[in-house]
Every structure is written in structure tokens, then in C-alpha cells.
Amino acid sequence: MEDWLLITVSIILSTTLIYLLSLLTKKKPKLPPGPPSFPIIGNLFWLRMSLFDLEPMLRRLRSKYGPILTIRVGSRPSIFISDRDLAHKVLVNHGAAFADRPPALESSRILSSNQHNINTAPYGPLWRLLRRNLTSEVLHPSRVRSYGGARKWVLGVLVEDLKDQARARGDGVCVAVESFRYAMFCLLALMCFGEGLGEGVIRDIEKAQRELLLFIRKLNVFAFMPRLTKLFYKKRWEKFMEMRQRQEEVLLPRIRARKEQKMVMKMPRSDANGVFTYVDSLLEITLPEEGGRGLNEGEMVSLCSEFLNAGTDTTSTALQWIMANVVKYQRVQEKILEEVRSVVGGEAEEVNEEDLHRMPYVKAVVLEGLRRHPPGHFVLPHAVSEEVCIEGHVIPKNATVNFTVAEMGWDEKVWEEPMEFKPERFLSGGEVAGAVDITGSREIKMMPFGVGRRICPGLGLALLHLEYFVANLVREFEWKAVEDEEIDLSEKVEFTVVMKNPLKAKIVQRAH
């Protein structure tokens, strides 16, 4: 009896020890691989760089560590994903867990009024409210159609600006980028504040916005020990605060004027001309999570600034890249012109929104431009709200996740000769191929607007504006390369990834 008891106890103890040993030796999921880093030295080094500076390095690291890797940037691990299938699993299959934003740095909190704008707001009620307001009140298709008159007016401003440049030089040559940017800004300003701003006011707003936008990259140093770095870089911080104050000085009078106009007209949903603006929608917002209060003036400045920036630089950058390829590849221009003339004829004053629905080649040119030259090579960083295991790697709670947009659009497994500009790749039987889902809901082949819950809400508006201006610019002018000068598609980074040498072209007005 004692022998059996001893055997039984031995078996139980052995089984328990084996089980405990297996728990100790069992491999737990680890962070995605990455280069070694030092907690302080490494962090200080990365703070001197932007995500765009990291891009060439990430390409080298991918060959060593694979399509998902970890780099220590700041106090949190930063995960970089360059594989489209992994990106789909993260942004679509686990969308809710990856829909948050990292805590804002002090400079970002000032610009966003403590994360009270769409881009920086944490995933939750405030973000849903602000995004829903934008998509339903301003970006709804019926509302977008109501801005048709503004689009036509801005097109006229752009055409005259290009003509003036060509005449002033005497050789028909223009440098288009500033004209493109100003035209896009005018259009967004009209949608934001309404008509009657005047060129001087628009120029003042544009200057304040542009200067602050380009200065943001210099604020990285304040991410590490801000109290100390604000002493070391005192003048830089003071300049930043002056720029923010200037931004408020030029935007607040427009917001207040719109508010007074609505009060005089007893709070109508549009002005005397029937125009409903983004500011009008902001004046109607109440925040249930904050006692039902309305937006304060600082928050409205931040939201208006976000609206102007999001629709100006990205769209004007994309337009410049597309038109550069139109000049470089004359066959593309000829096909656009042929399609435009077949739809609107030679007498129409413009190609309007309804006409664009019958222009698949123009749409294909725009999509190819966004694939080959996405204005942003990264989306805004995502934050993880709960630990998730992806492909055997753990993505810890509060980690920051970034996605290499450009790399996904250049994937040789998806796109034949990905670095070539071939709009025909988007066509099937003369129509835009339905298999290319730019939203990435089914699969990701390109993601210039992001994917998932944080996808850019202005996707439809951006596509409309690009198609509208590409079609009308080719209808109005013949675009040629300057004699003895090739179109240079080299890149440089500003707020977006722009042409290193801005597009310079000779334009000749077409006979209608």
C-alpha cells in the first residue's frame, strides 16, 4: 500500500513539475524585431528626425527584420508595418483596437486645443461627433454639389493666374505649384467661411496657416523633457506661440463674423446666398460629454485650421505630381483631352461634376497619381488601446503604430512595374476597375487616404477636386515641357512629399 502511495505521489509531483517547467520555458509572444536601442541616447537621436527622414532607413531595416519591426521613438515602442496584408489585419480586422491616437505633445495640444480636432482626438465620443459633423454637414454629396459655383470661380482664378505667369515671362512658361496651392486654399476657405472674403483676407489666412504648417517639423525637440528643452530652445518656442497667436488673429474675425451673421438672420442654416459653411456647422455643435457646452473659439480655430490644411496641401501636392506626369507623358495628356472633348464637346465653359462621372480615364490618371506619388508616405500614427497579437508578435497596449503608405502602393506583388506611371492599370473594358478598392475594406493595394476607422473623411472630396482640376486644366491648356529641360520627379519633404524641383511647364491656351 505504501509503495502505491509513493508511486502515485511521485507521478503527481513529476506531472506538476513538468507542467510548471513547460510554463517557464514556453515562448511568449514578443515585440516585433528591430534594431537595438538605448533608452536615452536612442530617444534623443530619433527626436531629431521626422517619420519622413526615417523612410530610407526603414527600407534597409525591412530587409533584415521583416515587414513588421519595432523602433524605440520616445518612451513608447513604435511599430512600423510595411506589408499590405498585415496592415489589413491591423486596421480592418482589429480596427477598434488600433483606432486611437497617441497622447499629444504640448505643442500639438496647443494647436489642437487639447486634442479637440478630428485628427488628434482619442477614439471615442468626441471623435465620433466631430467626424460625423464634417461628413454629414459639409462633405455629404448634396452639400458638395452646392459648392459647384465656388469650384467654377476658383478654376477661373487658377486659369488667370497661370496665364498671368506665362505672359509675365514672355515665353509661356509657368511654375504651377503656388498657383495650385492658392487655388485649393481659396476653395477650402470658401467652404469654411463663405463668400466675400476678398483676396487680401485669403492671402493673410493662407500665409499664417502656411508658416505654422512648415514650422511644425521644428517642434520635435520639445517631445523630450519639454520643460528643459523649452529653456534651451526658448526663441523657437516663443516663435511657435507667436505663430499660433497670429493664426487666431486671422481666423477668429471670420468665425465671429459668421456667428454674427447667423444671429442677425435668427440662426439660419445658410447665409443669404444659400451657402452653408464648415463654421456654420461648428457653431451648432454641443459636446454632451462636457456638459452640453458649445465649442469655444480656440477649438473652432483648431478645427478650421485642420480643415484648411487637410484639403489644401495634400490636394495641391497631388495635383502637381499628376500634372508633372501629364507633361512628362504626352500620350496621357492626349487621352485626357480626347475623353474630355468626347463628353463635353468644344463649347462648354467647364467640365463639371456631372461630366466627371463619364470620364473613367481622368479618374484612372488621378488614382495612378495617388498610387505612384502619395502626398503623405505615412498616415498619422495610430495608438493601440489593448494588447493584440499579430503574426506571433505582441503589439502592446499604448504602442504607436505607423504604416508605410508609399511602400504599399509600390508593391511589386500587386503592381506590374510599380514605379512607372500607367493609368491604364486602373481600367478594365474602358471603365475604372472595381477590383481596386481605395478604401482598403476588402484588401489593401494602396492607401493614400489611410484605411479603417481613421480613414480620411475627405477622400471623396479630394478625388472630386483632383479630377475636376486635371480635366479642366488639360481642356484649357496644352501642357509642354520647357525646351531642353526634363521633368524631374525627385522628392523632398515639406508638410507633404513634394517635387524637389517644382513643376515648370510651357502652357498654350487651346482653341475652343
XYZ file of C-alpha atoms in Angstrom:
512
model
C 0.000 0.000 0.000
C 2.838 2.366 0.905
C 4.566 1.569 -2.405
C 1.463 2.508 -4.407
C 1.083 5.708 -2.418
C 4.711 6.596 -3.092
C 4.298 5.880 -6.814
C 1.121 7.952 -7.001
C 2.685 10.921 -5.198
C 5.775 10.675 -7.435
C 3.633 10.729 -10.586
C 1.672 13.757 -9.355
C 4.829 15.627 -8.406
C 6.528 14.769 -11.714
C 3.493 15.867 -13.714
C 3.291 19.120 -11.760
C 6.994 19.834 -12.212
C 6.805 19.105 -15.960
C 3.807 21.418 -16.276
C 5.494 24.218 -14.338
C 8.668 23.786 -16.350
C 6.711 23.968 -19.592
C 5.136 27.247 -18.451
C 8.556 28.661 -17.667
C 10.123 27.570 -20.944
C 7.100 28.280 -23.159
C 7.875 31.039 -25.616
C 5.740 34.087 -25.079
C 4.980 36.455 -27.965
C 7.493 39.253 -28.147
C 7.548 42.672 -29.714
C 8.284 42.662 -33.435
C 12.059 42.573 -34.051
C 14.089 45.692 -34.541
C 17.480 47.316 -34.081
C 18.917 47.622 -30.562
C 18.271 50.917 -28.832
C 19.420 52.758 -25.749
C 16.698 54.269 -23.542
C 18.060 57.826 -23.524
C 20.605 58.122 -26.327
C 18.339 56.368 -28.797
C 15.346 58.517 -27.909
C 17.276 61.746 -28.234
C 18.589 60.662 -31.627
C 15.122 59.903 -33.041
C 13.698 63.195 -31.786
C 15.915 64.975 -34.301
C 14.245 63.090 -37.146
C 10.767 63.038 -38.640
C 8.993 59.946 -39.916
C 9.955 61.033 -43.422
C 13.641 61.077 -42.529
C 13.218 57.501 -41.317
C 11.897 56.198 -44.636
C 15.218 55.235 -46.297
C 16.354 53.625 -43.042
C 13.109 51.654 -42.744
C 13.677 50.177 -46.205
C 17.052 48.857 -45.069
C 15.682 47.566 -41.775
C 12.857 45.734 -43.522
C 15.324 43.570 -45.444
C 16.868 42.496 -42.115
C 13.909 42.330 -39.726
C 10.903 41.795 -41.998
C 7.699 43.764 -42.775
C 6.831 44.491 -39.132
C 9.503 45.944 -36.865
C 10.000 47.932 -33.687
C 11.927 51.153 -33.239
C 12.158 52.989 -29.954
C 10.964 56.514 -30.646
C 10.272 58.382 -27.434
C 9.112 56.464 -24.369
C 6.880 54.032 -26.249
C 7.721 51.315 -28.761
C 6.882 52.390 -32.291
C 5.788 49.601 -34.611
C 6.262 50.083 -38.367
C 4.223 47.953 -40.772
C 5.078 47.856 -44.472
C 3.121 44.776 -45.580
C -0.355 45.333 -47.007
C -1.819 42.072 -45.616
C -0.551 42.857 -42.126
C -1.909 46.387 -42.440
C -5.330 44.992 -43.368
C -5.339 42.657 -40.346
C -4.452 45.544 -38.078
C -6.615 48.350 -39.483
C -9.663 46.351 -40.566
C -9.807 43.054 -38.672
C -8.630 44.679 -35.414
C -9.792 48.168 -36.338
C -11.236 49.222 -32.972
C -8.070 48.303 -31.067
C -5.887 50.347 -33.441
C -8.134 53.399 -33.872
C -6.733 55.524 -31.055
C -4.154 58.305 -31.207
C -1.005 58.711 -29.107
C -1.184 61.329 -26.336
C -0.487 64.713 -27.839
C 2.755 66.541 -27.168
C 2.423 70.003 -25.648
C 2.802 71.774 -28.997
C 0.163 69.510 -30.537
C -2.188 70.115 -27.597
C -1.916 73.843 -28.232
C -2.573 73.515 -31.962
C -5.458 71.068 -31.444
C -6.962 72.799 -28.377
C -6.205 69.772 -26.211
C -6.991 67.212 -28.914
C -10.351 68.745 -29.854
C -9.993 68.129 -33.567
C -10.600 65.108 -35.779
C -7.004 64.088 -36.423
C -5.819 64.034 -32.812
C -8.977 63.273 -30.789
C -8.867 59.923 -28.959
C -11.101 57.219 -30.383
C -14.391 57.826 -28.622
C -17.474 60.090 -28.390
C -15.717 63.395 -29.165
C -14.001 61.988 -32.258
C -17.262 60.439 -33.495
C -19.135 63.712 -33.005
C -16.570 65.871 -34.816
C -16.128 63.411 -37.677
C -19.862 62.877 -38.108
C -20.399 66.641 -38.227
C -17.834 67.010 -41.021
C -19.071 64.084 -43.117
C -22.796 64.760 -42.776
C -22.869 68.562 -42.784
C -20.057 69.557 -45.176
C -18.857 66.501 -47.099
C -22.265 64.971 -47.819
C -22.664 64.612 -51.618
C -25.600 67.039 -51.739
C -23.612 69.651 -49.840
C -20.530 69.103 -52.032
C -22.668 69.715 -55.132
C -23.810 73.027 -53.646
C -20.210 74.264 -53.795
C -20.151 73.879 -57.587
C -20.216 77.641 -58.072
C -17.205 78.041 -55.799
C -15.286 75.405 -57.778
C -16.016 77.210 -61.044
C -14.931 80.562 -59.586
C -11.685 79.098 -58.227
C -10.995 77.439 -61.588
C -11.250 80.887 -63.194
C -8.823 82.303 -60.609
C -6.371 79.487 -61.316
C -6.575 79.815 -65.109
C -5.998 83.575 -64.964
C -3.114 83.162 -62.536
C -1.390 80.685 -64.879
C -1.996 82.988 -67.863
C -0.524 85.941 -65.960
C 2.606 83.939 -65.172
C 3.011 82.855 -68.789
C 2.537 86.435 -70.074
C 4.869 87.963 -67.473
C 7.717 85.685 -68.504
C 7.041 86.197 -72.184
C 7.788 82.592 -73.102
C 4.574 80.935 -71.940
C 6.316 79.182 -69.042
C 4.786 78.970 -65.573
C 5.765 77.443 -62.245
C 2.458 75.931 -61.238
C 2.819 74.892 -57.603
C 1.982 78.225 -55.940
C -0.967 78.702 -58.283
C -2.263 75.217 -57.436
C -1.857 75.770 -53.709
C -3.572 79.152 -53.727
C -6.477 77.827 -55.795
C -7.032 74.898 -53.433
C -6.798 77.213 -50.445
C -9.366 79.603 -51.928
C -11.784 76.744 -52.453
C -11.381 75.395 -48.913
C -11.618 78.914 -47.440
C -14.936 79.462 -49.232
C -16.237 76.136 -47.929
C -15.044 77.021 -44.433
C -16.053 80.683 -44.071
C -18.344 81.501 -47.004
C -18.120 84.034 -49.776
C -16.973 87.638 -49.674
C -13.564 87.154 -48.062
C -11.553 89.139 -50.586
C -8.104 88.302 -51.899
C -6.289 90.209 -49.137
C -8.055 88.283 -46.369
C -7.485 84.943 -48.085
C -3.783 85.741 -48.571
C -3.419 86.684 -44.868
C -5.071 83.445 -43.736
C -3.010 81.392 -46.182
C 0.251 82.983 -45.010
C -0.493 82.363 -41.320
C -1.505 78.765 -41.995
C 1.459 78.026 -44.251
C 4.103 79.465 -41.953
C 2.813 77.497 -38.975
C 2.447 74.318 -41.009
C 6.064 74.384 -42.180
C 7.290 75.257 -38.686
C 5.735 72.157 -37.084
C 8.688 69.930 -38.030
C 10.932 72.093 -35.849
C 8.875 71.218 -32.756
C 10.159 67.624 -32.424
C 12.786 68.752 -29.912
C 10.044 69.599 -27.391
C 8.888 65.976 -27.231
C 11.692 65.085 -24.781
C 11.745 66.804 -21.365
C 9.714 69.807 -22.601
C 10.430 71.952 -19.532
C 14.139 71.665 -20.204
C 14.038 71.889 -23.997
C 11.829 74.982 -23.816
C 14.700 76.656 -21.952
C 17.328 75.512 -24.452
C 15.131 76.464 -27.429
C 13.364 79.426 -25.870
C 13.249 81.532 -29.021
C 11.896 78.653 -31.058
C 9.068 78.082 -28.554
C 8.292 81.799 -28.427
C 8.119 81.921 -32.213
C 5.740 78.972 -32.201
C 3.438 80.708 -29.712
C 3.545 83.900 -31.792
C 2.519 81.911 -34.880
C -0.401 80.347 -33.043
C -1.494 83.782 -31.855
C -1.270 85.109 -35.407
C -3.363 82.179 -36.616
C -6.086 83.086 -34.126
C -5.905 86.744 -35.142
C -6.677 85.969 -38.784
C -9.218 83.158 -38.253
C -11.287 84.444 -35.331
C -12.684 87.534 -37.147
C -14.058 85.232 -39.860
C -15.608 82.894 -37.280
C -17.113 85.788 -35.327
C -18.464 87.403 -38.488
C -20.206 84.175 -39.432
C -21.644 83.881 -35.917
C -22.985 87.456 -36.000
C -24.500 86.908 -39.420
C -26.363 83.839 -38.194
C -27.646 85.723 -35.134
C -28.863 88.652 -37.246
C -30.634 86.231 -39.559
C -32.023 84.398 -36.481
C -29.783 81.326 -36.830
C -30.492 80.136 -40.375
C -28.633 77.046 -41.623
C -27.153 79.065 -44.520
C -26.466 82.668 -45.476
C -28.422 84.939 -47.832
C -26.744 83.235 -50.797
C -27.797 79.791 -49.582
C -24.221 78.794 -48.665
C -23.743 76.535 -45.622
C -20.170 76.538 -44.354
C -17.993 74.472 -42.063
C -18.074 77.280 -39.492
C -21.885 77.195 -39.583
C -21.774 73.533 -38.615
C -19.260 74.156 -35.814
C -21.472 76.841 -34.307
C -24.247 74.260 -33.895
C -22.140 71.601 -32.126
C -22.654 70.794 -28.467
C -20.448 68.400 -26.509
C -22.628 66.011 -24.429
C -19.576 64.531 -22.684
C -18.590 68.021 -21.477
C -21.858 69.231 -20.017
C -23.501 70.061 -23.337
C -21.339 73.125 -23.925
C -20.615 74.516 -27.368
C -17.183 74.719 -28.925
C -15.047 77.597 -27.668
C -13.225 79.934 -30.051
C -9.864 78.193 -29.684
C -11.415 74.849 -30.582
C -13.108 76.346 -33.634
C -9.786 77.851 -34.743
C -8.163 74.420 -34.425
C -10.935 72.712 -36.397
C -10.934 75.353 -39.139
C -7.144 75.144 -39.381
C -7.356 71.360 -39.674
C -9.994 71.681 -42.419
C -7.906 74.173 -44.414
C -4.643 72.245 -44.096
C -6.109 68.828 -44.815
C -7.742 69.925 -48.039
C -5.081 72.312 -49.336
C -1.553 70.906 -49.162
C -2.399 67.270 -49.802
C -4.622 68.078 -52.788
C -2.333 70.701 -54.324
C 0.652 68.368 -53.865
C -1.192 65.507 -55.569
C -2.289 67.853 -58.377
C 1.290 68.951 -59.023
C 2.520 65.331 -59.196
C -0.299 64.374 -61.573
C 0.252 67.337 -63.880
C 4.009 66.654 -63.868
C 3.290 63.195 -65.263
C 0.793 64.642 -67.735
C 3.581 66.874 -69.052
C 6.179 64.117 -68.985
C 3.949 61.593 -70.761
C 2.196 63.396 -73.584
C 0.174 60.286 -74.505
C -1.591 60.626 -71.130
C -2.482 64.239 -71.900
C -3.797 63.305 -75.347
C -6.062 60.615 -73.888
C -7.413 63.019 -71.248
C -8.174 65.639 -73.899
C -9.851 63.095 -76.144
C -12.087 61.908 -73.312
C -12.941 65.452 -72.190
C -13.926 66.527 -75.704
C -15.990 63.390 -76.268
C -18.024 64.155 -73.128
C -18.416 67.956 -73.065
C -17.622 68.919 -76.658
C -15.722 72.044 -77.566
C -18.159 74.762 -76.456
C -18.699 74.034 -72.753
C -17.259 76.572 -70.290
C -16.052 73.884 -67.911
C -16.021 70.207 -67.104
C -18.432 69.988 -64.164
C -19.052 67.359 -61.523
C -21.730 65.537 -63.533
C -19.413 65.333 -66.553
C -16.677 63.692 -64.473
C -18.867 60.644 -63.861
C -18.427 59.834 -67.560
C -14.639 60.206 -67.583
C -13.059 56.929 -66.416
C -9.645 57.753 -67.868
C -9.415 61.007 -65.899
C -10.264 59.049 -62.751
C -7.614 56.449 -63.634
C -4.989 59.193 -64.051
C -5.844 60.575 -60.611
C -5.704 57.142 -58.969
C -2.372 56.381 -60.603
C -1.032 59.714 -59.395
C -2.074 58.921 -55.823
C -0.589 55.418 -56.047
C 2.736 56.486 -57.528
C 3.104 59.770 -55.635
C 1.060 59.711 -52.396
C 1.329 63.170 -50.763
C 1.974 61.502 -47.404
C 4.308 58.496 -47.230
C 2.926 57.682 -43.762
C -0.533 58.028 -42.240
C -0.860 59.752 -38.882
C 0.341 57.415 -36.099
C -2.197 55.059 -34.556
C -2.195 54.045 -30.884
C -3.186 50.631 -29.515
C -5.930 50.589 -26.876
C -5.434 46.921 -25.919
C -2.734 44.299 -26.394
C -3.070 42.465 -29.705
C -1.105 39.506 -31.102
C -0.309 39.783 -34.825
C 1.646 37.106 -36.715
C 3.203 35.792 -33.500
C 4.219 39.268 -32.316
C 2.646 41.172 -29.483
C 1.592 44.770 -30.074
C 1.388 46.110 -26.507
C -1.224 48.484 -25.203
C -0.283 52.135 -25.789
C 2.245 51.287 -28.512
C 2.371 53.599 -31.506
C 1.826 52.015 -34.922
C 2.844 53.532 -38.263
C 2.163 52.369 -41.829
C 4.393 52.936 -44.866
C 1.829 54.173 -47.375
C 4.178 54.640 -50.323
C 5.741 51.179 -49.987
C 2.323 49.524 -50.177
C 1.428 51.388 -53.344
C 4.714 50.260 -54.907
C 4.396 46.567 -54.038
C 5.650 44.500 -56.994
C 3.404 41.612 -55.934
C 0.377 43.767 -56.737
C 1.513 46.256 -59.356
C 3.429 45.415 -62.515
C 6.296 47.900 -62.957
C 5.139 49.845 -59.895
C 7.458 52.819 -60.401
C 6.062 53.515 -63.872
C 3.114 55.887 -64.433
C 0.427 53.785 -66.148
C -3.175 54.947 -65.640
C -4.392 52.066 -67.811
C -3.716 49.671 -64.920
C -6.910 51.020 -63.303
C -9.096 50.428 -66.359
C -10.987 47.335 -67.406
C -13.051 47.408 -70.583
C -12.874 51.193 -70.707
C -14.209 51.610 -67.153
C -12.420 52.028 -63.832
C -11.741 48.548 -62.491
C -13.913 47.819 -59.475
C -11.293 45.458 -58.065
C -9.205 48.397 -56.847
C -10.758 49.395 -53.531
C -9.034 52.603 -52.476
C -10.682 52.373 -49.032
C -8.909 49.066 -48.334
C -12.020 47.478 -46.799
C -11.617 44.235 -48.800
C -7.838 44.275 -49.201
C -5.145 46.907 -49.315
C -3.476 47.592 -52.637
C -2.858 51.287 -51.982
C -3.815 53.517 -49.063
C -3.130 57.209 -49.791
C -6.049 58.194 -47.526
C -5.391 55.618 -44.827
C -7.626 52.622 -44.113
C -10.090 51.627 -41.422
C -11.853 53.760 -38.868
C -9.379 56.617 -39.162
C -9.514 56.782 -42.960
C -9.512 60.379 -44.226
C -13.137 61.605 -44.235
C -12.325 63.929 -47.151
C -11.465 61.099 -49.549
C -14.421 61.730 -51.855
C -13.914 65.499 -51.903
C -10.203 65.139 -52.687
C -10.890 62.791 -55.612
C -13.542 65.164 -56.958
C -11.231 68.181 -56.766
C -8.342 66.342 -58.406
C -10.479 65.010 -61.251
C -12.130 68.410 -61.726
C -8.914 70.399 -61.964
C -6.988 67.826 -64.025
C -9.780 67.633 -66.611
C -10.247 71.396 -66.802
C -6.541 72.260 -66.887
C -5.974 69.893 -69.817
C -9.100 71.208 -71.534
C -7.918 74.818 -71.132
C -4.183 74.463 -71.917
C -1.759 72.336 -73.804
C 0.968 71.468 -71.296
C 4.520 71.026 -72.625
C 7.928 70.504 -71.097
C 10.222 73.516 -71.176
C 12.705 73.187 -74.023
C 15.922 71.379 -73.008
C 14.521 70.674 -69.526
C 13.222 67.292 -68.383
C 10.525 66.814 -65.784
C 12.324 65.842 -62.575
C 10.301 63.516 -60.337
C 12.722 63.718 -57.397
C 11.118 64.213 -53.976
C 11.627 66.373 -50.930
C 9.685 66.694 -47.695
C 7.766 69.746 -46.572
C 4.432 69.181 -44.839
C 3.796 66.671 -47.629
C 6.190 64.891 -50.007
C 6.528 67.387 -52.856
C 8.555 67.717 -56.033
C 12.157 68.615 -55.219
C 12.139 70.906 -58.261
C 8.626 72.349 -58.652
C 6.793 71.696 -61.897
C 7.758 74.181 -64.606
C 5.856 73.879 -67.878
C 5.036 75.798 -71.018
C 1.299 76.303 -71.428
C -0.538 77.162 -74.627
C -4.225 78.033 -74.482
C -6.344 75.731 -76.625
C -8.837 76.963 -79.148
C -12.419 76.155 -78.122
